[in-house]
């Protein structure tokens, strides 16, 4: 019988690799390697910029609202505790084993590796314009998250035996880093891939990776639900910010 750990170790890297290979095989990762006649019209680029600006505004506003609720509203803390207790029913040893393996991919080091891999592939294929916005999104997400952790200093939920974290709970850095990096890749793939089906596939796989890593933090009782949601919102804001920077540079380059 294949262990849950082996399955998870194979599935998540395969999903990420599929995203990358699909984009490079269609020569469409974030647009063509050379620009000019084949580049998107100015009106299309401006529409994309407006779209990511709306995304930044929406995720940023929701992140601020949720932060205020976590600090000021005791009812949210009660709901977080209730939801954490509800996960007790699914915390069988095999499930914990599976999600512990999954959560390793959402670490700072795991997402830095993904960002470095994408950066290398982009440089090798003449798409270096992608790289700076990717690292801006990653670094901005991490700086924001760790600043909030230290300022708010929210305690972790009760931990499972042998599984613990020493840093403050709010927000989840796993959710932030994963959403920023994978979200940035998915946003630009959605603009660059040639067909609606491929764009939906890219968004589906990216969403699955983000959801699985966020869910792992809840299953392992390492975060409250609001920690994970805030991390996803912060990561989403920076994914949109990276996409905005990319499109602005594309527009400036003509």
CSV table of C-alpha atoms in Angstrom, one decimal:
chain,number,residue,atom,x,y,z
A,1,UNK,CA,0.0,0.0,0.0
A,2,UNK,CA,1.4,3.4,-1.0
A,3,UNK,CA,1.7,5.6,2.0
A,4,UNK,CA,-0.1,8.9,2.3
A,5,UNK,CA,3.2,10.7,2.5
A,6,UNK,CA,4.5,9.3,-0.8
A,7,UNK,CA,1.2,10.2,-2.5
A,8,UNK,CA,1.3,13.8,-1.2
A,9,UNK,CA,5.0,14.2,-2.0
A,10,UNK,CA,4.3,13.2,-5.6
A,11,UNK,CA,1.0,15.0,-6.2
A,12,UNK,CA,1.8,18.6,-5.2
A,13,UNK,CA,5.1,18.8,-7.1
A,14,UNK,CA,3.4,17.2,-10.1
A,15,UNK,CA,0.7,19.9,-10.0
A,16,UNK,CA,3.2,22.7,-9.9
A,17,UNK,CA,5.4,21.1,-12.6
A,18,UNK,CA,2.3,20.7,-14.8
A,19,UNK,CA,1.5,24.4,-14.5
A,20,UNK,CA,5.0,25.3,-15.6
A,21,UNK,CA,5.4,22.8,-18.4
A,22,UNK,CA,2.0,23.6,-19.8
A,23,UNK,CA,2.9,27.3,-20.0
A,24,UNK,CA,6.3,26.7,-21.6
A,25,UNK,CA,5.1,24.1,-24.0
A,26,UNK,CA,2.6,26.6,-25.4
A,27,UNK,CA,5.3,29.4,-25.4
A,28,UNK,CA,2.9,31.5,-23.4
A,29,UNK,CA,4.2,31.9,-19.9
A,30,UNK,CA,3.2,35.5,-19.2
A,31,UNK,CA,3.2,36.3,-22.9
A,32,UNK,CA,5.7,35.7,-25.8
A,33,UNK,CA,9.4,35.8,-25.2
A,34,UNK,CA,9.8,38.8,-27.6
A,35,UNK,CA,7.5,41.7,-27.8
A,36,UNK,CA,6.2,43.9,-30.6
A,37,UNK,CA,3.6,42.9,-33.1
A,38,UNK,CA,2.7,39.7,-31.2
A,39,UNK,CA,2.3,41.6,-27.9
A,40,UNK,CA,-1.2,42.4,-26.6
A,41,UNK,CA,-2.7,45.7,-27.7
A,42,UNK,CA,-2.4,48.7,-25.4
A,43,UNK,CA,-6.1,48.7,-24.6
A,44,UNK,CA,-5.9,45.0,-23.5
A,45,UNK,CA,-2.9,45.8,-21.3
A,46,UNK,CA,-4.7,48.7,-19.7
A,47,UNK,CA,-7.7,46.6,-19.0
A,48,UNK,CA,-5.5,44.0,-17.4
A,49,UNK,CA,-3.9,46.7,-15.2
A,50,UNK,CA,-7.3,47.9,-14.1
A,51,UNK,CA,-8.3,44.3,-13.3
A,52,UNK,CA,-5.3,43.7,-11.0
A,53,UNK,CA,-5.8,47.1,-9.4
A,54,UNK,CA,-9.4,46.0,-8.5
A,55,UNK,CA,-7.9,42.8,-7.1
A,56,UNK,CA,-5.4,44.7,-5.0
A,57,UNK,CA,-8.1,47.0,-3.7
A,58,UNK,CA,-10.5,44.1,-2.9
A,59,UNK,CA,-8.0,41.9,-1.1
A,60,UNK,CA,-6.3,44.8,0.7
A,61,UNK,CA,-9.6,46.1,2.0
A,62,UNK,CA,-10.8,42.6,3.2
A,63,UNK,CA,-7.4,42.0,4.8
A,64,UNK,CA,-7.7,45.3,6.8
A,65,UNK,CA,-11.3,44.5,7.9
A,66,UNK,CA,-10.4,41.0,9.0
A,67,UNK,CA,-7.4,42.3,11.0
A,68,UNK,CA,-9.6,44.7,12.8
A,69,UNK,CA,-12.1,42.0,13.6
A,70,UNK,CA,-9.4,39.7,14.9
A,71,UNK,CA,-8.1,42.4,17.2
A,72,UNK,CA,-11.4,43.9,18.3
A,73,UNK,CA,-14.2,41.3,18.1
A,74,UNK,CA,-14.2,38.5,20.6
A,75,UNK,CA,-16.9,36.7,18.6
A,76,UNK,CA,-14.5,35.9,15.8
A,77,UNK,CA,-12.1,34.3,18.3
A,78,UNK,CA,-15.0,32.1,19.6
A,79,UNK,CA,-15.8,31.1,16.1
A,80,UNK,CA,-12.2,30.2,15.4
A,81,UNK,CA,-12.0,28.1,18.5
A,82,UNK,CA,-15.3,26.3,17.5
A,83,UNK,CA,-14.0,25.6,14.0
A,84,UNK,CA,-10.7,24.3,15.3
A,85,UNK,CA,-12.5,21.9,17.5
A,86,UNK,CA,-14.7,20.7,14.6
A,87,UNK,CA,-11.5,19.5,12.9
A,88,UNK,CA,-10.9,17.1,15.7
A,89,UNK,CA,-13.2,14.6,14.0
A,90,UNK,CA,-10.9,14.3,10.9
A,91,UNK,CA,-7.5,14.3,12.7
A,92,UNK,CA,-6.9,10.6,12.4
A,93,UNK,CA,-3.2,9.7,12.3
A,94,UNK,CA,-3.2,8.9,8.6
A,95,UNK,CA,-4.9,12.3,7.8
A,96,UNK,CA,-2.4,14.1,10.0
A,97,UNK,CA,0.5,12.3,8.4
A,98,UNK,CA,-0.8,13.3,4.9
A,99,UNK,CA,-1.3,16.9,5.7
A,100,UNK,CA,2.0,17.2,7.5
A,101,UNK,CA,3.7,16.2,4.3
A,102,UNK,CA,1.6,18.6,2.3
A,103,UNK,CA,2.3,21.6,4.6
A,104,UNK,CA,6.0,21.3,4.0
A,105,UNK,CA,5.5,22.7,0.5
A,106,UNK,CA,4.1,25.9,1.8
A,107,UNK,CA,7.1,26.9,3.9
A,108,UNK,CA,9.2,30.0,3.2
A,109,UNK,CA,11.9,27.7,1.7
A,110,UNK,CA,9.4,25.7,-0.4
A,111,UNK,CA,8.0,28.8,-2.0
A,112,UNK,CA,11.4,30.4,-2.4
A,113,UNK,CA,12.4,27.2,-4.3
A,114,UNK,CA,9.4,27.5,-6.6
A,115,UNK,CA,10.1,31.2,-7.2
A,116,UNK,CA,13.7,30.5,-8.0
A,117,UNK,CA,12.7,27.6,-10.4
A,118,UNK,CA,10.3,29.9,-12.2
A,119,UNK,CA,12.9,32.7,-12.3
A,120,UNK,CA,15.5,30.4,-13.8
A,121,UNK,CA,13.1,29.0,-16.5
A,122,UNK,CA,12.0,32.5,-17.4
A,123,UNK,CA,15.6,33.8,-17.8
A,124,UNK,CA,16.5,30.8,-19.9
A,125,UNK,CA,13.5,31.4,-22.3
A,126,UNK,CA,13.9,35.1,-22.6
A,127,UNK,CA,11.1,36.1,-20.2
A,128,UNK,CA,13.2,37.9,-17.6
A,129,UNK,CA,10.6,40.6,-17.3
A,130,UNK,CA,8.6,38.1,-15.2
A,131,UNK,CA,11.2,37.7,-12.5
A,132,UNK,CA,11.3,41.0,-10.6
A,133,UNK,CA,7.5,41.2,-10.1
A,134,UNK,CA,7.6,37.6,-8.8
A,135,UNK,CA,10.2,38.4,-6.2
A,136,UNK,CA,8.5,41.7,-5.3
A,137,UNK,CA,5.3,39.7,-4.6
A,138,UNK,CA,7.1,37.1,-2.6
A,139,UNK,CA,9.2,39.5,-0.5
A,140,UNK,CA,6.3,41.9,0.0
A,141,UNK,CA,4.0,39.1,1.2
A,142,UNK,CA,6.6,37.8,3.7
A,143,UNK,CA,7.5,41.2,5.0
A,144,UNK,CA,3.9,42.1,5.5
A,145,UNK,CA,3.0,38.8,7.2
A,146,UNK,CA,6.0,38.8,9.6
A,147,UNK,CA,5.4,42.4,10.6
A,148,UNK,CA,1.8,41.6,11.4
A,149,UNK,CA,2.8,38.5,13.3
A,150,UNK,CA,5.2,40.5,15.5
A,151,UNK,CA,2.8,43.4,16.0
A,152,UNK,CA,-0.4,41.4,16.8
A,153,UNK,CA,1.3,38.5,18.5
A,154,UNK,CA,-1.7,36.2,18.5
A,155,UNK,CA,-1.2,32.8,20.3
A,156,UNK,CA,-1.4,29.6,18.3
A,157,UNK,CA,-4.3,27.2,18.8
A,158,UNK,CA,-3.8,24.1,21.0
A,159,UNK,CA,-1.2,22.0,19.2
A,160,UNK,CA,-1.2,18.3,18.3
A,161,UNK,CA,1.4,16.0,19.9
A,162,UNK,CA,4.8,16.6,18.2
A,163,UNK,CA,3.6,19.3,15.8
A,164,UNK,CA,4.1,22.9,16.8
A,165,UNK,CA,5.3,26.3,15.6
A,166,UNK,CA,7.1,28.9,17.7
A,167,UNK,CA,6.1,32.1,15.8
A,168,UNK,CA,2.8,34.0,16.4
A,169,UNK,CA,-0.3,32.7,14.7
A,170,UNK,CA,-1.8,35.6,12.8
A,171,UNK,CA,-1.6,35.6,9.8
A,172,UNK,CA,-0.5,32.2,8.4
A,173,UNK,CA,2.8,32.7,6.6
A,174,UNK,CA,2.2,29.4,4.7
A,175,UNK,CA,-1.0,30.7,3.3
A,176,UNK,CA,0.6,34.1,2.5
A,177,UNK,CA,3.7,32.7,0.7
A,178,UNK,CA,1.7,30.1,-1.3
A,179,UNK,CA,-1.0,32.5,-2.4
A,180,UNK,CA,1.6,35.1,-3.4
A,181,UNK,CA,3.8,32.9,-5.5
A,182,UNK,CA,1.3,30.4,-6.9
A,183,UNK,CA,-1.3,33.2,-7.3
A,184,UNK,CA,1.1,35.4,-9.2
A,185,UNK,CA,2.0,32.6,-11.6
A,186,UNK,CA,-1.7,31.7,-12.1
A,187,UNK,CA,-2.7,35.4,-12.7
A,188,UNK,CA,-0.2,35.8,-15.5
A,189,UNK,CA,-0.9,32.3,-16.9
A,190,UNK,CA,-4.5,33.2,-17.1
A,191,UNK,CA,-3.6,36.1,-19.4
A,192,UNK,CA,-0.9,34.3,-21.4
A,193,UNK,CA,-2.4,30.9,-22.3
A,194,UNK,CA,-4.1,30.8,-25.7
A,195,UNK,CA,-7.4,29.1,-24.8
A,196,UNK,CA,-10.1,29.5,-22.2
A,197,UNK,CA,-9.7,25.8,-21.3
A,198,UNK,CA,-6.0,26.1,-20.6
A,199,UNK,CA,-6.5,29.2,-18.5
A,200,UNK,CA,-9.2,27.6,-16.4
A,201,UNK,CA,-6.9,24.6,-16.0
A,202,UNK,CA,-4.1,26.8,-14.7
A,203,UNK,CA,-6.4,28.6,-12.3
A,204,UNK,CA,-7.8,25.2,-11.1
A,205,UNK,CA,-4.5,23.7,-10.3
A,206,UNK,CA,-3.1,26.8,-8.7
A,207,UNK,CA,-6.3,27.1,-6.5
A,208,UNK,CA,-6.0,23.4,-5.5
A,209,UNK,CA,-2.4,23.9,-4.4
A,210,UNK,CA,-3.3,26.9,-2.3
A,211,UNK,CA,-6.4,25.3,-0.8
A,212,UNK,CA,-4.5,22.1,0.1
A,213,UNK,CA,-1.7,24.0,1.9
A,214,UNK,CA,-4.2,26.3,3.7
A,215,UNK,CA,-6.3,23.3,4.8
A,216,UNK,CA,-3.2,21.6,6.1
A,217,UNK,CA,-2.7,24.4,8.6
A,218,UNK,CA,-6.2,23.9,10.0
A,219,UNK,CA,-6.0,20.1,10.0
A,220,UNK,CA,-2.7,20.2,11.9
A,221,UNK,CA,-4.1,22.8,14.4
A,222,UNK,CA,-1.3,25.2,13.6
A,223,UNK,CA,-3.6,28.1,12.8
A,224,UNK,CA,-7.1,29.3,13.3
A,225,UNK,CA,-9.3,29.8,10.2
A,226,UNK,CA,-9.0,33.6,10.4
A,227,UNK,CA,-5.1,33.2,10.4
A,228,UNK,CA,-5.3,31.3,7.1
A,229,UNK,CA,-7.9,33.6,5.5
A,230,UNK,CA,-5.8,36.6,6.4
A,231,UNK,CA,-2.7,34.9,4.9
A,232,UNK,CA,-4.6,34.2,1.7
A,233,UNK,CA,-5.8,37.8,1.5
A,234,UNK,CA,-2.3,39.2,2.1
A,235,UNK,CA,-0.8,36.8,-0.4
A,236,UNK,CA,-3.5,37.6,-2.9
A,237,UNK,CA,-2.9,41.3,-2.5
A,238,UNK,CA,0.8,40.8,-3.3
A,239,UNK,CA,0.1,38.4,-6.1
A,240,UNK,CA,-2.1,41.2,-7.7
A,241,UNK,CA,0.6,43.7,-6.9
A,242,UNK,CA,3.2,41.6,-8.7
A,243,UNK,CA,0.9,41.2,-11.7
A,244,UNK,CA,0.3,45.0,-11.7
A,245,UNK,CA,4.1,45.6,-11.8
A,246,UNK,CA,4.5,43.1,-14.6
A,247,UNK,CA,1.8,44.7,-16.7
A,248,UNK,CA,3.0,48.2,-16.0
A,249,UNK,CA,6.5,47.2,-17.2
A,250,UNK,CA,5.0,45.6,-20.3
A,251,UNK,CA,3.0,48.7,-21.1
A,252,UNK,CA,6.1,50.9,-20.6
A,253,UNK,CA,8.2,48.6,-22.9
A,254,UNK,CA,5.6,49.0,-25.6
